[in-house]
Short mmCIF file of C-alpha atoms in Angstrom, two decimals:
data_model
loop_
_atom_site.label_atom_id
_atom_site.label_comp_id
_atom_site.label_asym_id
_atom_site.label_seq_id
_atom_site.Cartn_x
_atom_site.Cartn_y
_atom_site.Cartn_z
CA MET A 1 -27.30 -142.13 -154.28
CA THR A 2 -25.70 -139.83 -151.72
CA VAL A 3 -22.08 -138.80 -152.18
CA ASP A 4 -20.23 -137.90 -148.97
CA ILE A 5 -17.28 -135.60 -149.73
CA VAL A 6 -14.66 -135.65 -146.99
CA ILE A 7 -12.02 -132.92 -147.23
CA LEU A 8 -8.98 -133.25 -145.02
CA ALA A 9 -7.92 -129.81 -143.79
CA ALA A 10 -6.30 -130.37 -140.41
CA GLY A 11 -2.64 -129.66 -141.28
CA LYS A 12 -0.72 -126.83 -139.67
CA GLY A 13 1.50 -126.01 -142.64
CA THR A 14 4.66 -125.46 -140.61
CA ARG A 15 6.75 -124.87 -143.72
CA MET A 16 4.52 -121.97 -144.72
CA ARG A 17 5.94 -119.94 -141.78
CA SER A 18 2.54 -118.37 -141.26
CA ARG A 19 0.05 -117.74 -138.50
CA LEU A 20 -2.69 -118.86 -140.89
CA PRO A 21 -3.67 -122.54 -141.24
CA LYS A 22 -2.32 -123.93 -144.47
CA VAL A 23 -5.70 -124.30 -146.17
CA LEU A 24 -6.32 -120.57 -145.75
CA GLN A 25 -3.26 -119.60 -147.77
CA LYS A 26 -4.42 -118.00 -151.04
CA LEU A 27 -4.13 -119.21 -154.61
CA ALA A 28 -5.52 -117.00 -157.39
CA GLY A 29 -6.93 -114.67 -154.75
CA LYS A 30 -8.91 -117.19 -152.65
CA PRO A 31 -8.05 -119.76 -149.93
CA LEU A 32 -6.81 -123.16 -151.03
CA LEU A 33 -9.75 -124.81 -149.32
CA SER A 34 -12.18 -122.54 -151.18
CA HIS A 35 -11.01 -123.99 -154.49
CA VAL A 36 -11.66 -127.54 -153.23
CA LEU A 37 -15.07 -126.63 -151.89
CA ASP A 38 -16.12 -124.97 -155.13
CA THR A 39 -15.09 -128.04 -157.16
CA ALA A 40 -16.81 -130.36 -154.69
CA GLY A 41 -19.94 -128.24 -155.17
CA GLN A 42 -20.11 -129.53 -158.78
CA ILE A 43 -20.98 -133.02 -157.48
CA GLY A 44 -24.72 -133.45 -157.33
CA ASN A 45 -26.57 -134.91 -154.31
CA SER A 46 -23.51 -134.52 -152.13
CA ARG A 47 -22.76 -133.61 -148.51
CA LEU A 48 -19.63 -131.78 -147.45
CA HIS A 49 -17.56 -132.84 -144.44
CA VAL A 50 -14.39 -130.93 -143.58
CA VAL A 51 -11.93 -132.37 -141.07
CA THR A 52 -10.05 -129.61 -139.27
CA GLY A 53 -7.29 -129.52 -136.66
CA HIS A 54 -4.78 -126.68 -136.42
CA GLY A 55 -6.56 -123.34 -136.47
CA ALA A 56 -9.96 -125.05 -136.66
CA ASP A 57 -11.85 -121.93 -135.56
CA LYS A 58 -10.16 -119.72 -138.15
CA VAL A 59 -10.87 -122.23 -140.90
CA GLN A 60 -14.52 -122.56 -139.95
CA GLN A 61 -15.03 -118.81 -139.68
CA ALA A 62 -13.59 -118.29 -143.17
CA PHE A 63 -16.46 -120.19 -144.81
CA PRO A 64 -19.75 -119.00 -143.31
CA ASP A 65 -21.70 -119.37 -146.55
CA TYR A 66 -21.02 -123.05 -147.18
CA ASN A 67 -23.18 -125.88 -145.86
CA ILE A 68 -20.42 -127.88 -144.17
CA ASN A 69 -20.35 -130.56 -141.48
CA TRP A 70 -17.22 -129.52 -139.52
CA ILE A 71 -15.31 -132.34 -137.87
CA LEU A 72 -12.43 -131.77 -135.43
CA GLN A 73 -9.36 -134.04 -135.48
CA THR A 74 -7.84 -133.24 -132.09
CA GLU A 75 -4.70 -135.29 -132.75
CA GLN A 76 -3.10 -135.39 -136.20
CA LEU A 77 -2.27 -139.08 -136.52
CA GLY A 78 -2.37 -139.43 -140.29
CA THR A 79 -4.82 -139.34 -143.16
CA GLY A 80 -6.43 -142.60 -142.24
CA HIS A 81 -7.07 -141.31 -138.74
CA ALA A 82 -8.56 -138.10 -140.16
CA VAL A 83 -11.09 -140.07 -142.27
CA MET A 84 -11.92 -142.20 -139.20
CA GLN A 85 -13.15 -139.00 -137.46
CA ALA A 86 -15.63 -138.48 -140.32
CA LEU A 87 -16.82 -142.08 -140.46
CA PRO A 88 -19.75 -141.68 -138.00
CA SER A 89 -21.12 -138.82 -140.14
CA LEU A 90 -21.21 -140.76 -143.40
CA ALA A 91 -24.36 -142.33 -144.87
CA ALA A 92 -24.77 -146.08 -144.39
CA GLU A 93 -25.07 -146.49 -148.15
CA GLY A 94 -23.56 -144.42 -150.92
CA LYS A 95 -20.09 -143.31 -151.96
CA THR A 96 -17.41 -141.27 -150.27
CA LEU A 97 -15.00 -139.02 -152.10
CA ILE A 98 -11.86 -138.13 -150.19
CA LEU A 99 -10.18 -134.80 -151.05
CA TYR A 100 -7.50 -132.55 -149.55
CA GLY A 101 -7.74 -128.93 -148.61
CA ASP A 102 -4.17 -128.30 -149.80
CA VAL A 103 -4.69 -129.90 -153.21
CA PRO A 104 -6.73 -127.07 -154.68
CA LEU A 105 -6.90 -127.63 -158.42
CA VAL A 106 -8.45 -131.04 -158.78
CA THR A 107 -11.13 -130.89 -161.48
CA GLY A 108 -14.78 -131.80 -161.48
CA PRO A 109 -14.47 -134.23 -164.45
CA SER A 110 -11.71 -136.24 -162.66
CA LEU A 111 -13.91 -136.55 -159.58
CA GLN A 112 -16.88 -137.65 -161.67
CA THR A 113 -14.70 -140.31 -163.31
CA LEU A 114 -13.62 -141.63 -159.92
CA LEU A 115 -17.20 -141.84 -158.72
CA ALA A 116 -18.29 -143.62 -161.89
CA GLU A 117 -15.57 -146.25 -161.36
CA THR A 118 -16.54 -146.87 -157.76
CA THR A 119 -18.78 -149.81 -156.84
CA ALA A 120 -19.30 -152.10 -153.84
CA SER A 121 -16.55 -154.30 -155.27
CA ARG A 122 -14.16 -151.63 -156.54
CA LEU A 123 -12.60 -148.45 -155.20
CA ALA A 124 -10.93 -145.82 -157.39
CA LEU A 125 -7.71 -143.78 -157.00
CA LEU A 126 -6.51 -140.71 -158.87
CA THR A 127 -2.85 -141.17 -159.81
CA VAL A 128 -0.22 -139.17 -161.70
CA LYS A 129 3.10 -139.96 -163.35
CA LEU A 130 5.83 -137.59 -162.24
CA ALA A 131 9.31 -136.98 -163.70
CA ASN A 132 10.47 -136.47 -160.11
CA PRO A 133 8.31 -138.57 -157.81
CA HIS A 134 10.41 -137.92 -154.67
CA GLY A 135 8.26 -137.59 -151.56
CA TYR A 136 5.13 -139.20 -153.04
CA GLY A 137 3.61 -142.58 -152.34
CA ARG A 138 4.26 -144.96 -155.26
CA ILE A 139 1.52 -146.97 -156.96
CA LEU A 140 2.22 -150.72 -156.90
CA ARG A 141 0.74 -152.79 -159.71
CA ASN A 142 0.98 -156.51 -160.53
CA ASN A 143 2.04 -158.03 -163.83
CA ASN A 144 -1.47 -157.55 -165.14
CA GLY A 145 -1.44 -153.87 -164.37
CA ALA A 146 -3.91 -154.07 -161.49
CA VAL A 147 -3.23 -151.83 -158.49
CA THR A 148 -2.14 -153.89 -155.48
CA GLY A 149 -1.01 -151.24 -153.03
CA ILE A 150 0.68 -147.90 -152.31
CA VAL A 151 4.00 -147.53 -150.56
CA GLU A 152 5.03 -144.25 -148.93
CA GLU A 153 8.43 -142.70 -149.72
CA LYS A 154 9.74 -143.32 -146.21
CA ASP A 155 8.81 -147.00 -146.38
CA ALA A 156 9.70 -147.65 -150.04
CA SER A 157 12.58 -149.84 -151.18
CA GLU A 158 15.15 -148.45 -153.59
CA GLN A 159 13.47 -150.32 -156.41
CA GLN A 160 10.05 -149.03 -155.49
CA LYS A 161 11.42 -145.47 -155.42
CA THR A 162 12.08 -145.77 -159.19
CA ILE A 163 8.32 -146.04 -159.88
CA ALA A 164 7.02 -142.89 -161.59
CA GLU A 165 3.30 -143.37 -160.97
CA CYS A 166 2.32 -141.69 -157.71
CA ASN A 167 -0.65 -141.51 -155.45
CA SER A 168 -2.51 -138.21 -155.33
CA GLY A 169 -4.36 -139.27 -152.16
CA ILE A 170 -7.68 -138.54 -153.84
CA MET A 171 -9.96 -141.58 -153.91
CA ALA A 172 -13.58 -142.72 -154.04
CA VAL A 173 -14.88 -145.61 -151.93
CA ASP A 174 -18.22 -147.31 -151.39
CA ASN A 175 -19.45 -146.44 -147.92
CA THR A 176 -19.97 -150.06 -146.83
CA VAL A 177 -16.42 -150.88 -147.92
CA LEU A 178 -15.06 -147.82 -146.07
CA ALA A 179 -16.91 -148.71 -142.87
CA LYS A 180 -15.58 -152.29 -143.04
CA LEU A 181 -11.92 -151.66 -143.93
CA LEU A 182 -11.03 -148.25 -142.42
CA PRO A 183 -10.93 -149.50 -138.79
CA LYS A 184 -8.43 -152.16 -139.89
CA ILE A 185 -5.74 -149.64 -140.82
CA GLY A 186 -2.73 -149.87 -138.51
CA ASN A 187 0.18 -147.58 -137.73
CA HIS A 188 3.04 -150.02 -138.20
CA ASN A 189 5.26 -147.74 -140.26
CA ALA A 190 8.20 -145.35 -139.91
CA GLN A 191 5.98 -142.43 -138.85
CA GLN A 192 3.60 -144.50 -136.68
CA GLU A 193 0.69 -142.89 -138.48
CA TYR A 194 -2.55 -144.30 -139.89
CA TYR A 195 -2.12 -144.04 -143.65
CA LEU A 196 -5.25 -143.90 -145.72
CA THR A 197 -3.17 -145.47 -148.49
CA ASP A 198 -3.23 -148.75 -146.56
CA LEU A 199 -6.88 -148.99 -147.53
CA VAL A 200 -5.79 -150.12 -150.97
CA GLU A 201 -3.82 -153.10 -149.71
CA LEU A 202 -6.67 -154.03 -147.37
CA ALA A 203 -9.17 -153.84 -150.28
CA VAL A 204 -7.04 -156.13 -152.43
CA ALA A 205 -6.66 -158.59 -149.58
CA ASP A 206 -10.46 -158.56 -149.23
CA GLY A 207 -10.88 -159.49 -152.87
CA LEU A 208 -11.85 -156.05 -154.09
CA GLN A 209 -10.63 -154.41 -157.30
CA VAL A 210 -8.71 -151.12 -157.23
CA SER A 211 -9.00 -148.85 -160.24
CA GLY A 212 -6.05 -146.45 -160.71
CA ILE A 213 -7.02 -143.54 -162.93
CA CYS A 214 -3.98 -141.61 -164.10
CA THR A 215 -4.53 -137.91 -164.76
CA VAL A 216 -2.61 -136.18 -167.55
CA SER A 217 -2.44 -132.96 -165.51
CA GLU A 218 0.16 -132.83 -162.78
CA MET A 219 -1.26 -129.49 -161.67
CA GLU A 220 -4.60 -130.88 -160.56
CA VAL A 221 -3.04 -133.21 -158.01
CA GLN A 222 -0.23 -130.90 -156.89
CA GLY A 223 -0.28 -130.28 -153.14
CA VAL A 224 1.01 -127.19 -151.37
CA ASN A 225 3.41 -127.47 -148.47
CA ASP A 226 5.54 -124.33 -148.68
CA ARG A 227 5.72 -120.88 -150.30
CA LYS A 228 7.74 -122.13 -153.23
CA GLN A 229 5.15 -124.76 -154.11
CA LEU A 230 2.38 -122.22 -153.67
CA ALA A 231 4.10 -119.78 -156.02
CA ALA A 232 4.75 -122.48 -158.60
CA LEU A 233 1.14 -123.62 -158.52
CA GLU A 234 -0.02 -119.98 -158.83
CA ARG A 235 2.04 -119.62 -162.01
CA SER A 236 0.70 -122.91 -163.39
CA TRP A 237 -2.84 -121.77 -162.69
CA GLN A 238 -2.29 -118.35 -164.29
CA GLN A 239 -0.71 -119.96 -167.31
CA LEU A 240 -3.77 -122.14 -167.69
CA GLN A 241 -6.06 -119.10 -167.45
CA ALA A 242 -3.96 -117.19 -169.98
CA GLY A 243 -4.21 -120.08 -172.40
CA ARG A 244 -8.00 -120.18 -171.99
CA LEU A 245 -8.27 -116.47 -172.75
CA MET A 246 -6.14 -116.72 -175.87
CA GLU A 247 -8.30 -119.62 -177.08
CA MET A 248 -11.22 -117.23 -176.71
CA GLY A 249 -9.45 -114.74 -178.98
CA VAL A 250 -8.01 -112.40 -176.36
CA ASN A 251 -4.72 -110.77 -177.30
CA LEU A 252 -2.29 -110.98 -174.34
CA LEU A 253 0.86 -108.98 -174.95
CA ASP A 254 2.69 -111.28 -172.53
CA PRO A 255 0.74 -114.38 -171.28
CA ALA A 256 3.26 -114.75 -168.44
CA ARG A 257 2.32 -111.37 -166.95
CA ILE A 258 -1.38 -111.53 -166.22
CA ASP A 259 -3.16 -112.50 -162.99
CA ILE A 260 -6.75 -113.67 -162.84
CA ARG A 261 -8.02 -113.97 -159.27
CA GLY A 262 -11.70 -114.46 -160.02
CA LYS A 263 -13.92 -114.88 -163.07
CA LEU A 264 -13.03 -113.12 -166.34
CA VAL A 265 -15.17 -113.28 -169.48
CA CYS A 266 -14.10 -111.42 -172.61
CA GLY A 267 -15.66 -110.64 -175.96
CA GLN A 268 -13.79 -110.60 -179.26
CA ASP A 269 -10.77 -108.43 -180.10
CA VAL A 270 -9.85 -107.65 -176.53
CA SER A 271 -6.23 -106.66 -175.93
CA ILE A 272 -4.61 -106.81 -172.48
CA ASP A 273 -1.18 -105.35 -171.83
CA ILE A 274 1.28 -106.61 -169.18
CA ASN A 275 0.86 -106.80 -165.41
CA CYS A 276 -2.92 -106.52 -165.32
CA ILE A 277 -4.85 -108.08 -162.42
CA PHE A 278 -8.49 -109.17 -162.65
CA GLN A 279 -10.41 -109.88 -159.42
CA GLY A 280 -14.00 -110.72 -158.56
CA ASP A 281 -16.44 -111.12 -161.43
CA VAL A 282 -15.33 -109.21 -164.52
CA SER A 283 -17.17 -109.07 -167.86
CA ILE A 284 -15.49 -107.35 -170.84
CA GLY A 285 -17.20 -106.56 -174.15
CA HIS A 286 -15.79 -106.49 -177.70
CA ASN A 287 -12.87 -104.40 -178.96
CA VAL A 288 -11.62 -103.33 -175.55
CA ASP A 289 -8.04 -102.18 -175.01
CA ILE A 290 -6.59 -102.43 -171.48
CA GLY A 291 -3.22 -100.79 -170.85
CA ALA A 292 -0.39 -101.97 -168.67
CA ASN A 293 -0.56 -102.26 -164.85
CA CYS A 294 -4.33 -102.00 -164.52
CA ILE A 295 -6.29 -103.58 -161.65
CA ILE A 296 -9.85 -104.50 -162.64
CA GLY A 297 -12.23 -105.57 -159.88
CA GLU A 298 -11.72 -106.64 -156.27
CA THR A 299 -12.71 -109.68 -154.27
CA GLY A 300 -16.48 -110.00 -154.18
CA SER A 301 -17.08 -107.20 -156.69
CA ARG A 302 -18.57 -107.11 -160.16
CA VAL A 303 -17.23 -105.01 -163.06
CA VAL A 304 -18.97 -104.79 -166.44
CA ILE A 305 -17.09 -103.13 -169.26
CA GLY A 306 -18.89 -102.40 -172.53
CA ASP A 307 -17.66 -102.43 -176.15
CA ASN A 308 -14.93 -100.21 -177.61
CA VAL A 309 -13.63 -99.12 -174.24
CA VAL A 310 -10.06 -97.91 -173.77
CA ILE A 311 -8.55 -98.24 -170.29
CA LYS A 312 -5.17 -96.55 -170.20
CA PRO A 313 -2.24 -97.74 -168.08
CA ASN A 314 -2.19 -97.77 -164.29
CA SER A 315 -5.93 -97.43 -163.83
CA ILE A 316 -7.97 -99.11 -161.09
CA ILE A 317 -11.62 -100.11 -161.40
CA GLU A 318 -12.76 -101.53 -158.08
CA GLN A 319 -16.38 -101.99 -159.02
CA GLY A 320 -18.80 -100.52 -161.52
CA ILE A 321 -20.47 -100.46 -164.89
CA ILE A 322 -18.60 -98.93 -167.84
CA GLY A 323 -20.67 -98.15 -170.93
CA ASP A 324 -19.60 -98.45 -174.57
CA ASP A 325 -16.98 -96.16 -176.09
CA CYS A 326 -15.62 -94.88 -172.75
CA VAL A 327 -12.03 -93.81 -172.26
CA LEU A 328 -10.44 -94.12 -168.79
CA GLY A 329 -7.07 -93.11 -167.43
CA PRO A 330 -4.19 -93.13 -167.22
CA PHE A 331 -4.08 -93.34 -163.41
CA ALA A 332 -7.88 -93.25 -163.01
CA ARG A 333 -9.61 -94.84 -160.07
CA LEU A 334 -13.26 -95.97 -160.14
CA ARG A 335 -14.55 -96.93 -156.74
CA PRO A 336 -17.74 -98.89 -155.92
CA GLY A 337 -21.02 -97.43 -157.15
CA THR A 338 -19.60 -95.87 -160.32
CA GLU A 339 -21.74 -96.08 -163.42
CA LEU A 340 -20.55 -94.55 -166.70
CA ALA A 341 -22.85 -94.13 -169.67
CA SER A 342 -21.57 -94.43 -173.25
CA GLY A 343 -18.82 -92.11 -174.43
CA VAL A 344 -17.71 -90.91 -171.00
CA LYS A 345 -14.09 -89.80 -170.47
CA ILE A 346 -12.42 -90.20 -167.09
CA GLY A 347 -8.88 -88.80 -167.25
CA ASN A 348 -5.64 -88.96 -165.35
CA PHE A 349 -5.75 -88.83 -161.52
CA VAL A 350 -9.56 -88.77 -161.43
CA GLU A 351 -11.36 -90.67 -158.68
CA THR A 352 -15.08 -91.52 -158.73
CA LYS A 353 -17.29 -93.10 -156.09
CA LYS A 354 -21.06 -93.77 -155.91
CA SER A 355 -21.56 -91.59 -158.97
CA GLN A 356 -23.49 -91.82 -162.20
CA ILE A 357 -21.99 -89.97 -165.18
CA GLY A 358 -24.14 -89.41 -168.26
CA ARG A 359 -23.42 -89.96 -171.94
CA GLY A 360 -20.59 -87.95 -173.44
CA SER A 361 -19.55 -86.23 -170.23
CA LYS A 362 -15.87 -85.59 -169.38
CA VAL A 363 -13.91 -85.48 -166.15
CA ASN A 364 -10.46 -85.27 -167.59
CA HIS A 365 -7.98 -84.18 -164.90
CA LEU A 366 -7.16 -84.32 -161.23
CA SER A 367 -10.73 -84.46 -159.87
CA TYR A 368 -12.79 -86.22 -157.23
CA ILE A 369 -16.41 -87.07 -158.04
CA GLY A 370 -18.20 -88.72 -155.10
CA ASP A 371 -21.93 -89.21 -154.39
CA ALA A 372 -22.77 -87.37 -157.59
CA GLU A 373 -25.21 -87.49 -160.48
CA ILE A 374 -23.82 -85.98 -163.64
CA GLY A 375 -25.96 -85.55 -166.74
CA GLU A 376 -25.06 -85.76 -170.42
CA ASN A 377 -22.32 -83.76 -172.19
CA VAL A 378 -21.07 -82.13 -168.99
CA ASN A 379 -17.51 -80.83 -168.86
CA VAL A 380 -15.83 -80.98 -165.46
CA GLY A 381 -12.64 -78.97 -165.36
CA ALA A 382 -9.29 -79.94 -163.81
CA GLY A 383 -9.08 -79.98 -160.03
CA THR A 384 -12.83 -80.12 -159.39
CA ILE A 385 -13.97 -81.65 -156.11
CA THR A 386 -17.45 -82.65 -155.00
CA CYS A 387 -17.35 -81.91 -151.25
CA ASN A 388 -19.70 -84.71 -150.25
CA TYR A 389 -18.82 -85.30 -146.60
CA ASP A 390 -19.56 -82.91 -143.75
CA GLY A 391 -17.79 -84.99 -141.14
CA VAL A 392 -20.85 -87.07 -140.29
CA ASN A 393 -23.04 -87.56 -143.36
CA LYS A 394 -22.58 -87.89 -147.14
CA HIS A 395 -24.48 -85.55 -149.48
CA ARG A 396 -25.27 -85.62 -153.19
CA THR A 397 -24.12 -83.32 -155.94
CA VAL A 398 -26.28 -83.06 -159.06
CA ILE A 399 -24.96 -81.57 -162.29
CA ARG A 400 -27.53 -81.33 -165.08
CA ASP A 401 -27.01 -81.81 -168.83
CA GLU A 402 -24.48 -79.65 -170.72
CA ALA A 403 -23.26 -77.83 -167.63
CA PHE A 404 -19.69 -76.51 -167.60
CA ILE A 405 -17.65 -76.67 -164.40
CA GLY A 406 -14.50 -74.55 -164.46
CA SER A 407 -11.17 -75.75 -163.17
CA ASN A 408 -10.28 -75.77 -159.46
CA THR A 409 -13.91 -75.73 -158.38
CA SER A 410 -15.32 -77.01 -155.09
CA LEU A 411 -18.99 -78.07 -155.16
CA VAL A 412 -20.20 -78.20 -151.59
CA ALA A 413 -23.00 -80.76 -151.40
CA PRO A 414 -25.92 -80.88 -151.29
CA VAL A 415 -25.96 -78.73 -154.39
CA THR A 416 -27.47 -78.77 -157.87
CA ILE A 417 -25.99 -77.21 -161.00
CA GLY A 418 -28.67 -76.61 -163.64
CA VAL A 419 -28.88 -77.41 -167.37
CA LYS A 420 -26.29 -75.46 -169.39
CA ALA A 421 -25.17 -73.65 -166.27
CA THR A 422 -21.55 -72.47 -165.95
CA VAL A 423 -19.37 -72.33 -162.91
CA GLY A 424 -16.35 -70.10 -163.14
CA ALA A 425 -12.89 -71.48 -162.43
CA GLY A 426 -11.70 -71.28 -158.85
CA SER A 427 -15.20 -71.12 -157.39
CA THR A 428 -16.53 -72.62 -154.20
CA VAL A 429 -20.23 -73.26 -154.79
CA ASN A 430 -22.55 -74.03 -151.90
CA ARG A 431 -25.89 -72.87 -153.35
CA ASP A 432 -27.85 -74.21 -156.31
CA VAL A 433 -27.15 -72.72 -159.75
CA ASP A 434 -30.19 -72.44 -162.02
CA ASN A 435 -30.35 -73.43 -165.68
CA GLU A 436 -28.05 -71.37 -167.95
CA GLU A 437 -26.75 -69.21 -165.07
CA LEU A 438 -23.13 -68.32 -164.49
CA ALA A 439 -21.87 -68.79 -160.95
CA VAL A 440 -18.62 -67.15 -159.87
CA ALA A 441 -17.67 -67.52 -156.23
CA ARG A 442 -14.10 -66.38 -155.68
CA ALA A 443 -12.38 -63.59 -153.75
CA ASN A 444 -11.66 -60.31 -155.60
CA GLN A 445 -8.10 -60.04 -156.88
CA LYS A 446 -5.93 -57.25 -155.49
CA ASN A 447 -2.70 -56.11 -157.19
CA ILE A 448 -0.22 -54.10 -155.06
CA LYS A 449 2.25 -51.98 -156.98
CA GLY A 450 5.81 -51.59 -155.75
CA TRP A 451 5.55 -54.47 -153.32
CA PRO A 452 9.11 -55.44 -152.16
CA ARG A 453 9.85 -59.14 -152.49
CA PRO A 454 11.43 -60.60 -149.30
CA LYS A 455 15.15 -61.19 -149.42
CA LYS A 456 17.34 -63.63 -147.56
CA LYS A 457 19.26 -62.11 -144.71
#
């Protein structure tokens, strides 16, 4: 049976004080709507419909890789009106799941439960009990506990406002029921809007059952209307991720000071110090120690870190593969295309890009290694630069096994340094150096006796 998933994403988000549509505001490094789409993608045999309004072009352009039926709501006249715009696109038979682009953390299991409860004679709602329900629609039940309706805050009596169980807005409905009852929704309320919540009362009046499924997680039905709510939900999300990591055996020195903005998988005996950020797709092996203030990965990137790796504080790994037993940092930066074999050392203020560094090699201080291939057991001295760019094109530097590069050396690519070759400190090398040769390319030193030092007038 087909499941139509309708996601309402037409709101402007005025309280965000932003030029971006609300559903493009980011939580854990990706747009709010992206979270909803990814969860909806867990539902098999489903079709995605997204109802847009404010900033519709921006929203649509932000998701080129999703198979979405985009629906424009030209006037924002309420949630019921928004679903009415999608009605012609829905299958004649099946079920419809209604979600919200600004309620990002609803879970797949909750949606599956809603769908399982939904039949041609019963619709299902996701509800939540709140300590402070102000602003939410209240769930009305009869003496037998059956749901009979939902009343919005603006239309609720003082007694109804004391009800703690609230409507999340998320529901599942049989398509034939939706097609029959949705056009009957009116706008006779304080806001003169078409409330989707009225569907419940219409269903009860039509003799249908309404199943109210109360989630234990307030976070998964929390909507976002302003920056404060967004920040609070971010912290809730990060707290959840920190808890998951600790359950896996990861040692977090302070669970309140870690940010995961992508996928993070860790082996055993991993220790992560404070203020570390993980982005993209990051895989960490066993017995890895990550110092404070490190940024691992970036959006859309993949980082693989082997076993027994030490990443010292304030290091950045944008993308790359880090072999076992490597030591990085402090203040190291690994840019895309970096591949380190086992036992490599990348020291303080070293930057690498599109480079492969062989087993046991060391680049310990103040160096730039770009577009390079470095063999095994190579020592690169402090202040070494691979001059890979001629203003138009990039060129490769090759350093063979066991070569020694002296400090303050410039290797002007394309150039190859042979096996066990040595480059003297302070050299600028623009020709190949053969195996076991010594290259010295520096100006002759001149000492002038009796030279008078300048004095201030």
